[in-house]
Short mmCIF file of C-alpha atoms in Angstrom, two decimals:
data_model
loop_
_atom_site.label_atom_id
_atom_site.label_comp_id
_atom_site.label_asym_id
_atom_site.label_seq_id
_atom_site.Cartn_x
_atom_site.Cartn_y
_atom_site.Cartn_z
CA MET A 1 15.56 9.02 -0.40
CA ALA A 2 12.49 9.81 -2.16
CA VAL A 3 9.60 8.35 -4.13
CA LEU A 4 8.40 10.87 -6.74
CA HIS A 5 4.91 10.56 -7.86
CA ILE A 6 3.73 12.14 -11.25
CA TYR A 7 0.15 12.53 -12.16
CA THR A 8 -2.20 14.53 -14.07
CA LYS A 9 -5.28 16.60 -12.89
CA ASN A 10 -7.91 18.76 -15.07
CA GLY A 11 -5.07 18.83 -17.40
CA LYS A 12 -2.35 19.90 -15.28
CA ILE A 13 0.76 18.21 -14.44
CA TYR A 14 1.74 17.50 -10.85
CA CYS A 15 4.85 16.17 -9.10
CA THR A 16 5.04 15.18 -5.60
CA ALA A 17 7.71 13.62 -3.54
CA LYS A 18 7.80 11.60 -0.29
CA GLU A 19 9.47 9.06 2.08
CA PRO A 20 8.75 5.44 0.75
CA PHE A 21 5.78 4.15 2.31
CA LEU A 22 5.36 6.92 5.09
CA GLY A 23 4.74 10.55 5.63
CA LYS A 24 2.96 13.07 3.49
CA GLU A 25 3.38 13.96 -0.28
CA LYS A 26 5.32 17.21 -0.71
CA PRO A 27 4.42 18.96 -3.81
CA LEU A 28 7.41 19.84 -6.02
CA PRO A 29 7.59 23.29 -7.91
CA ASN A 30 8.94 21.77 -10.88
CA LEU A 31 9.85 18.27 -12.34
CA PRO A 32 13.15 17.02 -11.24
CA ALA A 33 16.24 17.48 -13.44
CA PHE A 34 16.98 14.22 -15.56
CA SER A 35 20.33 13.92 -13.51
CA GLU A 36 18.36 13.43 -10.22
CA LEU A 37 17.17 9.93 -11.60
CA PHE A 38 20.69 8.67 -11.64
CA SER A 39 21.14 9.72 -8.17
CA SER A 40 20.35 7.88 -4.92
CA GLY A 41 17.94 10.86 -3.93
CA VAL A 42 15.33 9.26 -5.98
CA THR A 43 14.62 5.44 -5.19
CA CYS A 44 11.22 5.20 -7.30
CA VAL A 45 8.93 6.94 -9.87
CA VAL A 46 5.08 6.34 -9.65
CA PHE A 47 3.12 7.14 -12.58
CA LYS A 48 0.60 5.95 -15.26
CA LEU A 49 2.17 6.07 -18.84
CA PRO A 50 -1.10 6.41 -20.97
CA SER A 51 -2.20 9.70 -18.66
CA LEU A 52 1.37 11.06 -19.19
CA LEU A 53 1.38 10.43 -23.09
CA LYS A 54 -1.77 12.41 -23.27
CA THR A 55 -0.22 15.54 -22.08
CA ARG A 56 2.19 15.18 -25.05
CA ASN A 57 4.79 16.80 -22.83
CA PHE A 58 8.07 15.70 -24.42
CA LYS A 59 10.07 16.36 -21.29
CA LEU A 60 7.79 14.43 -18.99
CA ILE A 61 7.46 11.62 -21.25
CA CYS A 62 11.12 11.27 -21.60
CA PHE A 63 11.47 11.58 -17.58
CA ALA A 64 9.17 8.69 -17.13
CA LEU A 65 10.75 6.72 -19.71
CA LEU A 66 14.09 7.20 -18.49
CA SER A 67 12.96 6.24 -14.73
CA PHE A 68 11.72 2.86 -16.66
CA VAL A 69 15.12 2.29 -18.26
CA LEU A 70 16.84 2.84 -14.83
CA ARG A 71 14.54 0.48 -13.40
CA LYS A 72 13.27 3.23 -10.81
CA TYR A 73 9.67 2.63 -12.21
CA TYR A 74 7.63 1.50 -9.01
CA ARG A 75 6.49 -2.19 -10.45
CA GLN A 76 10.20 -3.05 -10.52
CA LYS A 77 11.47 -1.25 -7.41
CA ILE A 78 8.53 -0.99 -4.82
CA PRO A 79 8.96 -4.69 -3.82
CA LYS A 80 12.44 -4.50 -2.89
CA LEU A 81 11.76 -1.15 -1.05
CA LEU A 82 9.02 -2.79 1.00
CA ASP A 83 11.12 -5.57 1.94
CA SER A 84 14.04 -3.10 3.20
CA PHE A 85 11.36 -0.87 4.77
CA LEU A 86 9.82 -3.74 6.87
CA ASN A 87 13.17 -4.91 8.15
CA LYS A 88 13.74 -1.56 9.63
CA GLN A 89 10.72 -1.51 11.43
CA LYS A 90 11.55 -4.66 13.24
CA GLU A 91 8.71 -5.42 15.75
CA LYS A 92 6.71 -2.33 15.49
CA ASP A 93 2.90 -3.21 14.49
CA LEU A 94 1.90 -2.44 10.85
CA PHE A 95 -1.16 -0.83 9.39
CA PHE A 96 -1.47 -0.84 5.55
CA ILE A 97 -3.85 1.92 4.19
CA GLY A 98 -4.02 3.30 0.72
CA GLY A 99 -5.50 6.93 0.75
CA SER A 100 -4.36 9.65 3.04
CA VAL A 101 -7.83 10.15 4.26
CA GLY A 102 -8.35 6.46 5.41
CA ALA A 103 -4.76 6.97 6.83
CA GLU A 104 -5.94 9.51 9.18
CA LEU A 105 -8.97 7.69 10.06
CA ILE A 106 -7.06 4.52 11.12
CA LYS A 107 -4.16 6.63 13.13
CA PHE A 108 -7.20 8.19 15.09
CA HIS A 109 -9.49 5.11 15.70
CA TYR A 110 -7.28 1.98 15.33
CA ALA A 111 -3.37 2.48 15.48
CA LYS A 112 -1.82 3.03 18.81
CA LYS A 113 1.19 5.51 19.27
CA ASN A 114 4.24 3.40 18.16
CA ASP A 115 2.46 1.52 15.09
CA VAL A 116 3.53 2.26 11.72
CA VAL A 117 0.88 3.39 9.11
CA VAL A 118 1.88 2.56 5.71
CA GLU A 119 0.09 4.85 3.26
CA GLY A 120 0.57 6.65 -0.10
CA VAL A 121 0.10 5.90 -3.68
CA GLU A 122 2.86 3.23 -3.76
CA THR A 123 0.78 1.68 -1.08
CA ILE A 124 -2.34 1.44 -3.09
CA ASN A 125 -0.54 0.06 -5.90
CA LEU A 126 0.75 -2.65 -3.22
CA ILE A 127 -2.56 -3.53 -1.99
CA ALA A 128 -4.80 -3.16 -4.88
CA LYS A 129 -3.18 -4.61 -8.03
CA SER A 130 -1.47 -7.49 -9.00
CA ASN A 131 2.23 -7.18 -8.71
CA LYS A 132 4.41 -9.68 -10.63
CA ALA A 133 7.65 -8.20 -9.03
CA LEU A 134 6.10 -8.76 -5.51
CA ASN A 135 5.22 -12.30 -6.58
CA ARG A 136 8.66 -13.11 -7.61
CA LEU A 137 10.37 -11.66 -4.22
CA ILE A 138 8.01 -14.08 -2.13
CA SER A 139 10.35 -17.14 -2.88
CA GLN A 140 13.29 -15.10 -1.59
CA VAL A 141 11.61 -13.89 1.66
CA LYS A 142 13.25 -15.30 5.06
CA PRO A 143 10.59 -15.80 7.67
CA LYS A 144 11.28 -14.00 10.88
CA GLU A 145 9.97 -15.06 14.30
CA VAL A 146 8.46 -11.55 15.14
CA LYS A 147 4.90 -11.42 17.00
CA LYS A 148 3.80 -8.34 15.62
CA ARG A 149 0.09 -7.27 14.56
CA ILE A 150 -0.37 -6.28 10.72
CA PHE A 151 -3.75 -4.61 9.90
CA ILE A 152 -4.50 -4.23 6.01
CA VAL A 153 -7.26 -2.39 4.80
CA GLY A 154 -9.52 -2.86 1.46
CA LEU A 155 -6.80 -5.60 0.24
CA PHE A 156 -6.86 -7.19 -3.13
CA SER A 157 -3.50 -8.31 -3.60
CA PRO A 158 -2.85 -12.04 -2.95
CA GLU A 159 0.96 -11.40 -3.55
CA LEU A 160 1.05 -9.03 -0.96
CA LEU A 161 -0.93 -11.33 1.65
CA ARG A 162 1.19 -14.27 0.64
CA TYR A 163 4.53 -12.37 1.06
CA LEU A 164 3.49 -10.91 4.83
CA ARG A 165 2.39 -14.39 6.00
CA LYS A 166 5.70 -15.80 4.72
CA LYS A 167 7.66 -13.08 6.22
CA TYR A 168 5.95 -12.98 9.52
CA PRO A 169 4.54 -16.46 10.00
CA LEU A 170 3.89 -15.60 13.81
CA ALA A 171 2.32 -12.31 13.26
CA ASN A 172 -1.10 -11.48 14.16
CA ILE A 173 -2.65 -10.62 10.69
CA GLU A 174 -6.14 -8.92 10.24
CA VAL A 175 -7.70 -8.07 6.65
CA ARG A 176 -10.47 -5.56 7.03
CA TYR A 177 -13.05 -4.48 4.24
CA PHE A 178 -14.55 -0.86 5.06
CA ASP A 179 -16.43 -0.62 1.59
CA ILE A 180 -19.08 -2.65 -0.36
CA LEU A 181 -17.39 -5.38 -2.42
CA ARG A 182 -17.21 -4.63 -6.13
CA PRO A 183 -18.10 -7.59 -8.88
CA SER A 184 -14.77 -6.74 -10.50
CA ARG A 185 -13.04 -7.39 -7.31
CA ILE A 186 -14.53 -10.87 -6.21
CA LYS A 187 -11.71 -13.08 -7.77
CA GLU A 188 -9.02 -11.51 -5.82
CA PHE A 189 -11.42 -11.15 -2.60
CA THR A 190 -12.52 -15.01 -3.07
CA TRP A 191 -8.39 -16.11 -2.88
CA ILE A 192 -7.67 -13.68 0.10
CA LYS A 193 -10.67 -14.98 1.80
CA ASN A 194 -9.72 -18.81 1.32
CA PHE A 195 -6.07 -18.24 2.02
CA SER A 196 -6.81 -16.02 5.26
CA LEU A 197 -9.37 -18.92 6.50
CA SER A 198 -6.45 -21.63 5.98
CA ASN A 199 -3.58 -19.62 7.30
CA ASP A 200 -4.78 -18.11 10.59
CA ILE A 201 -5.31 -14.68 9.19
CA LYS A 202 -8.43 -12.94 10.60
CA ILE A 203 -11.03 -11.52 8.00
CA SER A 204 -14.01 -9.15 8.47
CA VAL A 205 -16.22 -7.07 6.33
CA TYR A 206 -18.52 -4.12 6.78
CA ASP A 207 -20.97 -4.80 4.27
CA GLN A 208 -23.60 -7.42 5.63
CA SER A 209 -24.56 -8.69 2.00
CA THR A 210 -20.82 -9.68 1.59
CA SER A 211 -20.77 -11.15 4.94
CA SER A 212 -23.80 -13.49 4.18
CA LYS A 213 -22.75 -14.46 0.72
CA PHE A 214 -19.16 -15.42 1.40
CA GLY A 215 -19.54 -16.35 5.10
CA ILE A 216 -17.33 -13.80 6.51
CA PRO A 217 -17.67 -12.24 10.21
CA TYR A 218 -19.47 -8.82 9.94
CA ALA A 219 -18.09 -6.13 12.21
CA MET A 220 -19.00 -2.47 12.52
CA ASN A 221 -16.45 0.16 12.17
CA LYS A 222 -14.64 0.81 15.37
CA VAL A 223 -14.67 4.28 17.11
CA ASN A 224 -12.12 5.33 19.65
CA THR A 225 -14.31 7.03 21.94
CA SER A 226 -11.72 8.23 24.56
CA LYS A 227 -9.93 10.10 21.73
CA LEU A 228 -13.28 11.68 20.20
CA ILE A 229 -14.00 12.98 24.13
CA LYS A 230 -10.25 14.53 24.57
CA GLU A 231 -10.58 16.17 21.04
CA ALA A 232 -13.86 17.55 21.94
CA LEU A 233 -12.83 19.11 25.24
#
């Protein structure tokens, strides 16, 4: 099963596929056939409709709209995929990070060998945007007595944090911000800060001004010196 990502860059159309929440995106030579959307091979399609409309590519637009009709557009599909994905991970520690570059840094300096690093475009959509489908899923979640570690980078989704705390009430959850806080993110950040402080969730920031303004612990970014030494030898 795969998540398809369709996007435009410099006027060109790109299509990639990857395992949900894991692995690298693999470029596809062509847009899959319409019939693929009816199969179990495609679980979810990620795209921004305004960008696709600008291409005026009839086949591409129809492909995107058909995925929406079949409920394979990420807003409806990803929360259910996420719940299923997490159930398969059992007691493994989880690291949520959006971009591929950040994921490599997390793997190198923070994550241990058996930790699961959740990355990819669909993950960015989870941690950075309000998701009504995820919000609806929260009431259906059954808590699990699992004492795992969950590390989330750059979180701006109250829905995801509420979901993870309800699903894993015994987990050691930490929210970490590596970048300077943008004014447009203050509303979500304030909610997450208040929720974290009242629900035994550790929260820290890299920016000292944000730390001072919101009363949140400042922490320097960690460096795994032992790995750096091994790589240098």
